mmCIF file of C-alpha atoms and ligand atoms in Angstrom:
data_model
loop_
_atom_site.group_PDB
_atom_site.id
_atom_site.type_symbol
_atom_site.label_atom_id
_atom_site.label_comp_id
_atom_site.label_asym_id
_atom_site.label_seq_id
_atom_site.Cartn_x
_atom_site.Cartn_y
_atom_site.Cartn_z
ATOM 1 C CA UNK O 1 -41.404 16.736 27.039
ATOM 2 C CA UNK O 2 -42.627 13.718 26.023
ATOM 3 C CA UNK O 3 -40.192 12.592 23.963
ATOM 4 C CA UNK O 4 -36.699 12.328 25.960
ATOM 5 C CA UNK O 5 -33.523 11.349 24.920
ATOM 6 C CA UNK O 6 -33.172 8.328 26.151
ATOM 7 C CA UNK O 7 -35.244 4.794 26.697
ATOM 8 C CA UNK O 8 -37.942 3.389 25.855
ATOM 9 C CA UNK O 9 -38.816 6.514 23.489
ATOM 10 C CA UNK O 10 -35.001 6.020 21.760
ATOM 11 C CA UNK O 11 -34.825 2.873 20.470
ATOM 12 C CA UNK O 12 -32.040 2.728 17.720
ATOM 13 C CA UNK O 13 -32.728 -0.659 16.183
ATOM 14 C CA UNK O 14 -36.192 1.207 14.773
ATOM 15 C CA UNK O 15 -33.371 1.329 12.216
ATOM 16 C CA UNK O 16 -31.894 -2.025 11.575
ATOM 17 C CA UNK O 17 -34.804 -3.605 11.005
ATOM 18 C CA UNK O 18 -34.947 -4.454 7.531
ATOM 19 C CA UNK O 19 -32.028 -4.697 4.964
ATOM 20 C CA UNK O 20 -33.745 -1.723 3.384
ATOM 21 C CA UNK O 21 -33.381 -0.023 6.278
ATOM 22 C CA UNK O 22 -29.936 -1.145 7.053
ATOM 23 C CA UNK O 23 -29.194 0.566 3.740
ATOM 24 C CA UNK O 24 -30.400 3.689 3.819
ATOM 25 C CA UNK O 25 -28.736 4.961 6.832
ATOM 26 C CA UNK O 26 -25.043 2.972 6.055
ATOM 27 C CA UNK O 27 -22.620 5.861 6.817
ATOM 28 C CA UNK O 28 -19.637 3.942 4.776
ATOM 29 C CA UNK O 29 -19.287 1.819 1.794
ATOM 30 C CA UNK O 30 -16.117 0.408 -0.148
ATOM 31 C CA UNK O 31 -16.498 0.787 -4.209
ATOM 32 C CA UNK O 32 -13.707 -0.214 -6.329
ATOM 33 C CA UNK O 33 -13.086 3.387 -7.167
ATOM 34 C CA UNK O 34 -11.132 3.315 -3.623
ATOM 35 C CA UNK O 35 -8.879 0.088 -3.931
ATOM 36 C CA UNK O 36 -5.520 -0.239 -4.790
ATOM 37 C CA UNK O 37 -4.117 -3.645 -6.140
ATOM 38 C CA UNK O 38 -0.392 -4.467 -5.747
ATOM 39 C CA UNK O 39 1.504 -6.921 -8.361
ATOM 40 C CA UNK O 40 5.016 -8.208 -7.790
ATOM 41 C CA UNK O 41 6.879 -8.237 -11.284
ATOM 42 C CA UNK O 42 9.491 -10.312 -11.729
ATOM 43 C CA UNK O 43 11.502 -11.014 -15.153
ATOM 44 C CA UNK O 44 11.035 -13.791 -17.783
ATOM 45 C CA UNK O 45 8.025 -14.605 -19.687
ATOM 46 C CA UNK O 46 5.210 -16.772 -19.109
ATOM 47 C CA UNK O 47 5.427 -16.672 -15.575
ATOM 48 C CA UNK O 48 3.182 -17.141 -12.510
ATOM 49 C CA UNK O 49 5.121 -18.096 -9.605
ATOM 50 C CA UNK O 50 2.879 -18.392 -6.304
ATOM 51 C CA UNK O 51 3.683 -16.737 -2.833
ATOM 52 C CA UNK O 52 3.467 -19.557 -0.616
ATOM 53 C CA UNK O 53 2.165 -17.666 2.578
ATOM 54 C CA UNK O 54 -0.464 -15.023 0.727
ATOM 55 C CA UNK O 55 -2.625 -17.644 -1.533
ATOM 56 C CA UNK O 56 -3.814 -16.201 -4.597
ATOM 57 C CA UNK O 57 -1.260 -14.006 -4.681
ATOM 58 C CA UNK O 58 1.589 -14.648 -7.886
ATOM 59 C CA UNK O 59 5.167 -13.257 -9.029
ATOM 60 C CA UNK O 60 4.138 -12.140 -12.751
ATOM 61 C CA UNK O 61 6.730 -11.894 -15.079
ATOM 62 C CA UNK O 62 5.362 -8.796 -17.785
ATOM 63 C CA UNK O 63 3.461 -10.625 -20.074
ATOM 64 C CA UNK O 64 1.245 -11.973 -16.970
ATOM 65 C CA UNK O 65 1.426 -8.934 -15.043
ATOM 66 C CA UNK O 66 -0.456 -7.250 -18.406
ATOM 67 C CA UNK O 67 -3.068 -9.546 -18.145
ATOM 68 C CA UNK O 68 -3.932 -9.369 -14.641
ATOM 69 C CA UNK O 69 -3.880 -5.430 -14.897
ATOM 70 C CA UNK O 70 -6.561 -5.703 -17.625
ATOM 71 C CA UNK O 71 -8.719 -7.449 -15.470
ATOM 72 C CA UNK O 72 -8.065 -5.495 -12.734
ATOM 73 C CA UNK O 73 -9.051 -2.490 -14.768
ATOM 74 C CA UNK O 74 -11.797 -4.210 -16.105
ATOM 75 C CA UNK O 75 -13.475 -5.042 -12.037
ATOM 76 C CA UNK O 76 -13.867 -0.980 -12.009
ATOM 77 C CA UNK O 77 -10.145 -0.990 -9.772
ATOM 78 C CA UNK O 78 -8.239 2.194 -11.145
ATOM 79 C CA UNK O 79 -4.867 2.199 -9.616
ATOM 80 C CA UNK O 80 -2.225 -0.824 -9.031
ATOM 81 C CA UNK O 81 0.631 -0.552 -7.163
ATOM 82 C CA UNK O 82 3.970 -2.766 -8.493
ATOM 83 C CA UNK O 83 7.237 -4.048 -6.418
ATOM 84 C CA UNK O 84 9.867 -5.186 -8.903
ATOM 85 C CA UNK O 85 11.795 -8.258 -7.844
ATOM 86 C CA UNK O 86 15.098 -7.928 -10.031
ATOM 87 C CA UNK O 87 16.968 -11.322 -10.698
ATOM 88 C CA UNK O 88 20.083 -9.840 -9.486
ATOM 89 C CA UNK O 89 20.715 -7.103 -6.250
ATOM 90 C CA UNK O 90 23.710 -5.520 -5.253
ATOM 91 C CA UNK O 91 24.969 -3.417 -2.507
ATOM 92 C CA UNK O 92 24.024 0.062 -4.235
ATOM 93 C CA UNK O 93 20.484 -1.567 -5.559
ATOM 94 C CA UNK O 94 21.115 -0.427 -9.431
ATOM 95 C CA UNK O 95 18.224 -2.530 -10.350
ATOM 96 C CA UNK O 96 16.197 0.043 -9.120
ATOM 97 C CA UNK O 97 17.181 2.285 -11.716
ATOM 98 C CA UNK O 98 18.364 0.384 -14.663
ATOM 99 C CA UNK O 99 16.823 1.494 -17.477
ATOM 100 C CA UNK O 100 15.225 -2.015 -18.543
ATOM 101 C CA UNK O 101 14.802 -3.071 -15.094
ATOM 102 C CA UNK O 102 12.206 -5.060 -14.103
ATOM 103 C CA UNK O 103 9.636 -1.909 -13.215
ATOM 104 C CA UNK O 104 10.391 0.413 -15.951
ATOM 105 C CA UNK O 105 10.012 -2.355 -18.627
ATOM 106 C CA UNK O 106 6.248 -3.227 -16.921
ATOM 107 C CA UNK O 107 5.594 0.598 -16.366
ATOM 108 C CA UNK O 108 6.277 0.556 -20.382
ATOM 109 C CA UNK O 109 4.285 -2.268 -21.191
ATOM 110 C CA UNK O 110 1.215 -1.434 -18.950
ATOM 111 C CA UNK O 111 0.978 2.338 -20.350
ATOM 112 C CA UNK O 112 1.085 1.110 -23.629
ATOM 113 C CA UNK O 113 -1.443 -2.037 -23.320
ATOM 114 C CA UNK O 114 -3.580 0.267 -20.421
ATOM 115 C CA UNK O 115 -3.259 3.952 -21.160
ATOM 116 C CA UNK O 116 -5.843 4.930 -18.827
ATOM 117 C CA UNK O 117 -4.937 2.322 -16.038
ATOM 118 C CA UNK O 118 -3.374 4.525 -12.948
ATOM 119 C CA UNK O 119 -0.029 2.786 -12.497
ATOM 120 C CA UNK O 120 1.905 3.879 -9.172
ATOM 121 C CA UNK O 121 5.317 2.426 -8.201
ATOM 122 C CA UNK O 122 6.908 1.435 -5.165
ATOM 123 C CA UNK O 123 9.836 3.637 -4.216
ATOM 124 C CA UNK O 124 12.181 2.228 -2.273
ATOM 125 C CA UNK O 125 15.862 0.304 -2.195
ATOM 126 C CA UNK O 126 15.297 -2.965 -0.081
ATOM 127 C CA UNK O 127 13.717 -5.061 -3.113
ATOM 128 C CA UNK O 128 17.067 -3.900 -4.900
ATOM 129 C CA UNK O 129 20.249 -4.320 -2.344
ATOM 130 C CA UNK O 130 21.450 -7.872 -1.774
ATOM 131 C CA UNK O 131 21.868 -6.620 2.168
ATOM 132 C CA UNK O 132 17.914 -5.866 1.656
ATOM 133 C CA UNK O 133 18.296 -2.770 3.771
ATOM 134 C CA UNK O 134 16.085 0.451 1.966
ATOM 135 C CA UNK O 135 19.698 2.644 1.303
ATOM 136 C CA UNK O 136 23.271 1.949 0.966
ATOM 137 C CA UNK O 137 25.051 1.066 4.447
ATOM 138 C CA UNK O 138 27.685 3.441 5.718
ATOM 139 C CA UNK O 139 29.155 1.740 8.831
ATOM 140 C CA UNK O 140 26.768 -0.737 8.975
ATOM 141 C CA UNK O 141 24.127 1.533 9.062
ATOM 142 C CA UNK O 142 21.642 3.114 6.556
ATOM 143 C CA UNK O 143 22.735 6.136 5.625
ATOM 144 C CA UNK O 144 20.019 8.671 5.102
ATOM 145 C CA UNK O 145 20.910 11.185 2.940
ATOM 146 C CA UNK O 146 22.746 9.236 0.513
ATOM 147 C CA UNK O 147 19.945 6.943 0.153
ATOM 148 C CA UNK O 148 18.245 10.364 -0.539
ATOM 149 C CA UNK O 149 20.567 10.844 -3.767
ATOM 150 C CA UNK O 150 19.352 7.197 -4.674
ATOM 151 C CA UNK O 151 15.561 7.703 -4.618
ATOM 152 C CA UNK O 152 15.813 11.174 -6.729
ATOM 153 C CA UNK O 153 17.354 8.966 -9.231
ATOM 154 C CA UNK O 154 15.063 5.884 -9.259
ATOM 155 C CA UNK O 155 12.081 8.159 -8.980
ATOM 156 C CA UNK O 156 13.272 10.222 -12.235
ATOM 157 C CA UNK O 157 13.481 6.659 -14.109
ATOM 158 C CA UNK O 158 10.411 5.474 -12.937
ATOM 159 C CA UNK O 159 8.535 8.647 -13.871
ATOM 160 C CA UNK O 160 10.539 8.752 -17.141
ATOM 161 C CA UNK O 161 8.929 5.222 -17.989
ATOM 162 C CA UNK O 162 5.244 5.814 -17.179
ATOM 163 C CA UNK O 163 4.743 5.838 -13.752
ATOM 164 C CA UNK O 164 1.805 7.957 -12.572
ATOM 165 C CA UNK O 165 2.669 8.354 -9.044
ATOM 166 C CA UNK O 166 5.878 7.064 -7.198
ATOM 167 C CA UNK O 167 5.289 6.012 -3.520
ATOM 168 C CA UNK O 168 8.650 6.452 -1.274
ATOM 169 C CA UNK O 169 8.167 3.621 1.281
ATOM 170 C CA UNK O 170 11.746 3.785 3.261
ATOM 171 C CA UNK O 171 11.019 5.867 6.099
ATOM 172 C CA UNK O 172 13.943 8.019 4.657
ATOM 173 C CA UNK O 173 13.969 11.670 6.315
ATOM 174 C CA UNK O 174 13.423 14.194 3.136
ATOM 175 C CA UNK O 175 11.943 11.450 1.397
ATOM 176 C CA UNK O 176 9.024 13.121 0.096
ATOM 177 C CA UNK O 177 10.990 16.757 -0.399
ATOM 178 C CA UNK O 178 13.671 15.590 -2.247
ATOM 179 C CA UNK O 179 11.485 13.178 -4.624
ATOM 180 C CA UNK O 180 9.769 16.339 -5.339
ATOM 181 C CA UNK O 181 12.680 18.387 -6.208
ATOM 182 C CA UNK O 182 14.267 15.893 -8.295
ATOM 183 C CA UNK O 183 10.711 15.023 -10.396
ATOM 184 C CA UNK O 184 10.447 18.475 -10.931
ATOM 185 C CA UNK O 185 14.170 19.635 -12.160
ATOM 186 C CA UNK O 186 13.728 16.636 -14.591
ATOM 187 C CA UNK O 187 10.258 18.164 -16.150
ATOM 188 C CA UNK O 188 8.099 15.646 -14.431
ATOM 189 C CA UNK O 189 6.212 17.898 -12.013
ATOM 190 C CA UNK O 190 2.761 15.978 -13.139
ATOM 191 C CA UNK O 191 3.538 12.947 -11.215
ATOM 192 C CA UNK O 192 2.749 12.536 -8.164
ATOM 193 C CA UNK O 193 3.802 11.298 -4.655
ATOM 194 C CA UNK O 194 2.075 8.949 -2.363
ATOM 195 C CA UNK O 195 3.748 9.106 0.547
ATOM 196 C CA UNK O 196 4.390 6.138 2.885
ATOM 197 C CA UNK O 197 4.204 8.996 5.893
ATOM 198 C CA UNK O 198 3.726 6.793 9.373
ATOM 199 C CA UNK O 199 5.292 3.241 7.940
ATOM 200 C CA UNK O 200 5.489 0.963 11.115
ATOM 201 C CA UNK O 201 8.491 -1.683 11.961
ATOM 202 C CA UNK O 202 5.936 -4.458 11.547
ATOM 203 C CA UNK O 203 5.971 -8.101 11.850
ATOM 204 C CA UNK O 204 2.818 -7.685 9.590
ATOM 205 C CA UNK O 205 5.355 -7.460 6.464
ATOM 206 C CA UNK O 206 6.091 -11.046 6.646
ATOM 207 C CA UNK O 207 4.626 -12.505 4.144
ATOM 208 C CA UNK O 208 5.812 -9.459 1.709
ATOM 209 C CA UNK O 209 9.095 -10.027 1.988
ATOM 210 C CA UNK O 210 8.957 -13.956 1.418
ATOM 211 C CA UNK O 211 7.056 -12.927 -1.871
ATOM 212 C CA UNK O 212 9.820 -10.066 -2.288
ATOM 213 C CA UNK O 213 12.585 -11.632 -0.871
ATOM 214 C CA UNK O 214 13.961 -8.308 0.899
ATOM 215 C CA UNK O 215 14.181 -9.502 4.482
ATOM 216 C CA UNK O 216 17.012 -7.387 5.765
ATOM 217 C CA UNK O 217 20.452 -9.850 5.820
ATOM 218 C CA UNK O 218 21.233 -8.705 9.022
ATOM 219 C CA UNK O 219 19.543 -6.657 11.864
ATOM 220 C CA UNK O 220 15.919 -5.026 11.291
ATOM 221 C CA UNK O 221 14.405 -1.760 10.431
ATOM 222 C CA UNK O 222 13.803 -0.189 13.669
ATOM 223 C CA UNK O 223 16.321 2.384 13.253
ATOM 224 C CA UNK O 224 14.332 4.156 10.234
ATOM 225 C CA UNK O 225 10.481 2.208 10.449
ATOM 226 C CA UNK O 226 8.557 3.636 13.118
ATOM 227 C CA UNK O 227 8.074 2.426 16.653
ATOM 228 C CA UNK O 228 4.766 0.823 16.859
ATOM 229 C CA UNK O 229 4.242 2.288 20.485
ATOM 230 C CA UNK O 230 4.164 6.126 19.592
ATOM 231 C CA UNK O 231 1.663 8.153 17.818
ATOM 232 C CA UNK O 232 2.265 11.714 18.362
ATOM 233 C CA UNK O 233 5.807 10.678 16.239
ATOM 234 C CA UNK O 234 3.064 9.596 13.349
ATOM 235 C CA UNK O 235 1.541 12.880 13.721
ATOM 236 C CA UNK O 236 4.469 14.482 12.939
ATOM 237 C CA UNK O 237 5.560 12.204 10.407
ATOM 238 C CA UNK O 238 2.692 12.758 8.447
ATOM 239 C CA UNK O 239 2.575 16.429 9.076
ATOM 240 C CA UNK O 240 5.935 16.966 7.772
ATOM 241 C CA UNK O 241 4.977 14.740 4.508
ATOM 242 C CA UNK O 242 2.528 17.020 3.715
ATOM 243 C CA UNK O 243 4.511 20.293 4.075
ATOM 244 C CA UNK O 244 7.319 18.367 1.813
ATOM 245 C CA UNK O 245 4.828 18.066 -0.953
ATOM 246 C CA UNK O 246 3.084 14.654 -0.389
ATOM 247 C CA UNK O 247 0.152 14.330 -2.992
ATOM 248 C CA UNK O 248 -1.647 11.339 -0.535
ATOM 249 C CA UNK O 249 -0.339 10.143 2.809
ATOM 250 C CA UNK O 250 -0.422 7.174 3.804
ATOM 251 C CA UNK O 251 -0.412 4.998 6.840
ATOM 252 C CA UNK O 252 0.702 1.568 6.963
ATOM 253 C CA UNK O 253 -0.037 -1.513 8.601
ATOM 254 C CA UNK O 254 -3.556 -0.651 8.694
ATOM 255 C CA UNK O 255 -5.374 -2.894 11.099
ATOM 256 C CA UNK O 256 -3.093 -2.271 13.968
ATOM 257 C CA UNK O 257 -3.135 1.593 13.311
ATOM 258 C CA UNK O 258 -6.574 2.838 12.709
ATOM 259 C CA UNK O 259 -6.349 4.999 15.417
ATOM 260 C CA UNK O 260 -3.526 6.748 13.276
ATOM 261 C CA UNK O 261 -5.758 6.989 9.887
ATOM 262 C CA UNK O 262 -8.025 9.033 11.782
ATOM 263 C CA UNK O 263 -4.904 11.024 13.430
ATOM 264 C CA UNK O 264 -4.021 11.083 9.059
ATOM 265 C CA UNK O 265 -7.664 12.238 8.068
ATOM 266 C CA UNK O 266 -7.860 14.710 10.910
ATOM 267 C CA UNK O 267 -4.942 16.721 10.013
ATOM 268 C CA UNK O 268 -4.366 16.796 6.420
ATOM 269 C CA UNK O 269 -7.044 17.558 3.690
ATOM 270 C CA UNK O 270 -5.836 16.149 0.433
ATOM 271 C CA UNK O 271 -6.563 12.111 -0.058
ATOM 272 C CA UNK O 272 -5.477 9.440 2.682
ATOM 273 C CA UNK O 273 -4.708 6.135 2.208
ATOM 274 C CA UNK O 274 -4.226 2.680 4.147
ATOM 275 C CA UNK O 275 -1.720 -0.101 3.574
ATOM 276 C CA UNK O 276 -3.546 -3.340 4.289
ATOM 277 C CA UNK O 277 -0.212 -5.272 4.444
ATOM 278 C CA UNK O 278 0.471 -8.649 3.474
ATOM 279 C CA UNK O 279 0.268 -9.949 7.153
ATOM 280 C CA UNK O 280 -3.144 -8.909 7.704
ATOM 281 C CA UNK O 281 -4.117 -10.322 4.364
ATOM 282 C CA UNK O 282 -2.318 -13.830 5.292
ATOM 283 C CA UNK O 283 -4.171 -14.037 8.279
ATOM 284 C CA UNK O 284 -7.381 -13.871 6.520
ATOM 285 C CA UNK O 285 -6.821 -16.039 4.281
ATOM 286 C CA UNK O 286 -4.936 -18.917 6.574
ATOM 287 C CA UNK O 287 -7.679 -18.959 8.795
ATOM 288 C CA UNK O 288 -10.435 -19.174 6.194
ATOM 289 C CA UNK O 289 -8.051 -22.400 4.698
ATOM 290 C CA UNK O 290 -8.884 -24.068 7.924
ATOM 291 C CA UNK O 291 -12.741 -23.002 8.001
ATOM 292 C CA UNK O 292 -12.493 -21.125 11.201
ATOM 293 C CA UNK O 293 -13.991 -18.220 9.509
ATOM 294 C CA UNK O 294 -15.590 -16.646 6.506
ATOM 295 C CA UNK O 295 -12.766 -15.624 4.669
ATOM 296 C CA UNK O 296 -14.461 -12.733 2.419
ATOM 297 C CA UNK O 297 -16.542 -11.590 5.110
ATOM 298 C CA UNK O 298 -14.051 -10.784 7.444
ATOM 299 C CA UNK O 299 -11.917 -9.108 4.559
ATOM 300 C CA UNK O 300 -14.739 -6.974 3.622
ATOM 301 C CA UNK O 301 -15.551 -6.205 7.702
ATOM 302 C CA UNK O 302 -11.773 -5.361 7.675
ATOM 303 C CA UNK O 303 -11.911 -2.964 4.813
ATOM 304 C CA UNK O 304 -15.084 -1.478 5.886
ATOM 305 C CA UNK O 305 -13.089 -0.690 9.415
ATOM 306 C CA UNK O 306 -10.344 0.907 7.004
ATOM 307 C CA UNK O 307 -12.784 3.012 5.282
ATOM 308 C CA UNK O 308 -14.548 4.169 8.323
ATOM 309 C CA UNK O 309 -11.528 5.574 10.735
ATOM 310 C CA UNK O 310 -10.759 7.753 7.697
ATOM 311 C CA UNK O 311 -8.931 5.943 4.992
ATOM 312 C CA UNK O 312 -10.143 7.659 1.260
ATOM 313 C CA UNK O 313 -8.002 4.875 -0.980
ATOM 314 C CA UNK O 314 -6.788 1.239 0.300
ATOM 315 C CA UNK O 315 -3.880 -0.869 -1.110
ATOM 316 C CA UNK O 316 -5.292 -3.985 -0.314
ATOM 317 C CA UNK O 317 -4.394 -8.053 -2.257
ATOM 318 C CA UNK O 318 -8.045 -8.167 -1.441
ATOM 319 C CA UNK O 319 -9.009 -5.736 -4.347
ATOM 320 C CA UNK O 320 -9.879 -7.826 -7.040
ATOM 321 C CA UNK O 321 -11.582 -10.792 -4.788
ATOM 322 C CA UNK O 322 -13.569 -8.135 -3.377
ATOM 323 C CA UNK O 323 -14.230 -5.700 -6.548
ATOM 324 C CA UNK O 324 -15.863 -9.377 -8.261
ATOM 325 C CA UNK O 325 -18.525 -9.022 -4.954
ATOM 326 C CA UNK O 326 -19.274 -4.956 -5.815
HETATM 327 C C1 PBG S 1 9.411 -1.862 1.013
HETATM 328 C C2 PBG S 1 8.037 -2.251 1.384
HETATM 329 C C3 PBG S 1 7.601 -3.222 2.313
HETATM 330 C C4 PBG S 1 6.217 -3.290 2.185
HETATM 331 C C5 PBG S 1 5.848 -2.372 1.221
HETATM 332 N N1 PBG S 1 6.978 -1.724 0.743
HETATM 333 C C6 PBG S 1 8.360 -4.116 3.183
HETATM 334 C C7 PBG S 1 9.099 -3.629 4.322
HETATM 335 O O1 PBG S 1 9.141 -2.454 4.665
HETATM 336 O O2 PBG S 1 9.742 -4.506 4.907
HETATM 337 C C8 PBG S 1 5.306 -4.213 2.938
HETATM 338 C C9 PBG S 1 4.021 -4.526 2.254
HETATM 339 C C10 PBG S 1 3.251 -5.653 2.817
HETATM 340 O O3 PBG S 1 3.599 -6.260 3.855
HETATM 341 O O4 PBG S 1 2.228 -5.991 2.195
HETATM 342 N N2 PBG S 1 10.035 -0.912 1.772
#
């Protein structure tokens, strides 16, 4: 033969030669088609209130949060995701469902200003209880199944005021089941669930929950977050999301766990998606603040990595930075 499969005949930078090149055999891009922007809504009006350890990132009161979705929109990004940051939390987290809480009044005021905008909320208790666990406490513990009785009824409100999608993020056994059960005995079985499937005990959230103030009061999350060490458990976390009903599964931090996107992709056919959490993002950015890198080049290498170990959709405070660059 004289052509074998190996050097000097192979030479594989025949095709990185020119930018043309480069481009025609690129086996993954990111469009804004695929990106996800969070908001955190708070209430009054006129309001921007910066998150000191994610720059660029603000608490919009309604009025804001409008605007910012229109341009959002407007880059080519369909979907946001909100996090409601009530003014007042209590042990059972009944801002969560109120009906003019802070998420259903946005979810009311973004369908009517955006009709077409996808809107998908966060579904979970921590943001809500003044303990800032993700269910009520029985003993001093989260009790599972009667946080279960609490997400049926904030996802029913939240689908009753617009939402497109709800997104159960507590690491709640049943989650994803009884969300379904309860959307669907209240005549909303056309919204969907993204499902937080394999949702890590991260130090990666810290920056979120500065901007949402929902550290826990006491303890951690280890006892319902998953242990960062195991990934046959995320395997079967995400398996069992999709048998419960899950629309999209998702797997979250995302740097950290790309190994477990492609465990995500591999197994279920139906849309994945990545969390690229607010730790990741504040890492980026600090260390672009202090020049010691190129701050939108590494996000975009970082997104790229996202795309390419399987991820379909990302939930990224990148999006609209990088949909601006597209
Ligand atoms: C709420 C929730 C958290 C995040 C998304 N939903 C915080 C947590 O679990 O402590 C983190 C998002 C981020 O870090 O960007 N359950």
């Amino acid at each position: 033969m004289s052509v074998s499969g190996d050097f000097p005949s192979v030479r594989l930078r025949r095709l990185r030669r020119t930018p043309a090149l480069r481009r025609m055999v690129r086996e993954t891009s990111l469009s804004t088609d695929n990106l996800i922007q969070p908001f955190f809504v708070r209430e009054g009006r006129g309001r921007r209130d910066p998150v000191r350890s994610m720059p660029g990132v603000e608490r919009l009161s309604v009025d804001q949060l409008v605007k910012d979705a229109r341009e959002t929109f407007r880059l080519g990004i369909p979907a946001v995701l909100l996090f409601g940051l009530p003014s007042r939390k209590d042990a059972r987290g009944s801002g969560a469902d109120a009906p003019h809480g802070v998420v259903q009044t946005a979810l009311k005021a973004l369908k009517s200003a955006l009709p077409d905008l996808v809107v998908i909320t966060d579904l979970c208790l921590c943001e809500y209880t003044d303990h800032g666990h993700c269910g009520p406490l029985v003993g001093g513990e989260v009790d599972n199944d009667a946080a279960l009785e609490r997400l049926r009824e904030v996802a029913v409100s939240q689908a009753a005021a617009g939402a497109d999608l709800v997104a159960p993020s507590g690491m709640m056994d049943g989650a994803v089941k009884a969300v379904r059960e309860s959307l669907d005995s209240a005549g909303r079985s056309s919204v969907g669930i993204l499902a937080y499937a394999a949702k890590f005990a991260s130090s990666f959230y810290g920056p979120f929950r500065d901007a949402a103030d929902s550290a826990p009061a006491f303890g951690d999350r280890k006892s319902y977050q998953m242990d960062p060490a195991n990934r046959r458990e995320a395997r079967r976390e995400i398996s069992l999301d999709a048998a419960e009903g899950a629309d999209i599964v998702m797997v979250k931090p995302a740097l950290a766990y790309l190994d477990l996107i492609r465990e995500a992709r591999d197994r279920f056919d139906g849309p994945v998606a990545a969390y690229n959490v607010s730790g990741e993002y504040a890492m980026v950015k600090a260390a672009a603040a202090k020049g010691w890198l190129d701050g939108p080049a590494a996000a975009r290498e970082i997104l790229l990595s996202i795309k390419r170990a399987g991820a379909d959709l990302i939930v990224t405070y990148h999006a609209r930075e990088l949909a601006k660059t597209l």
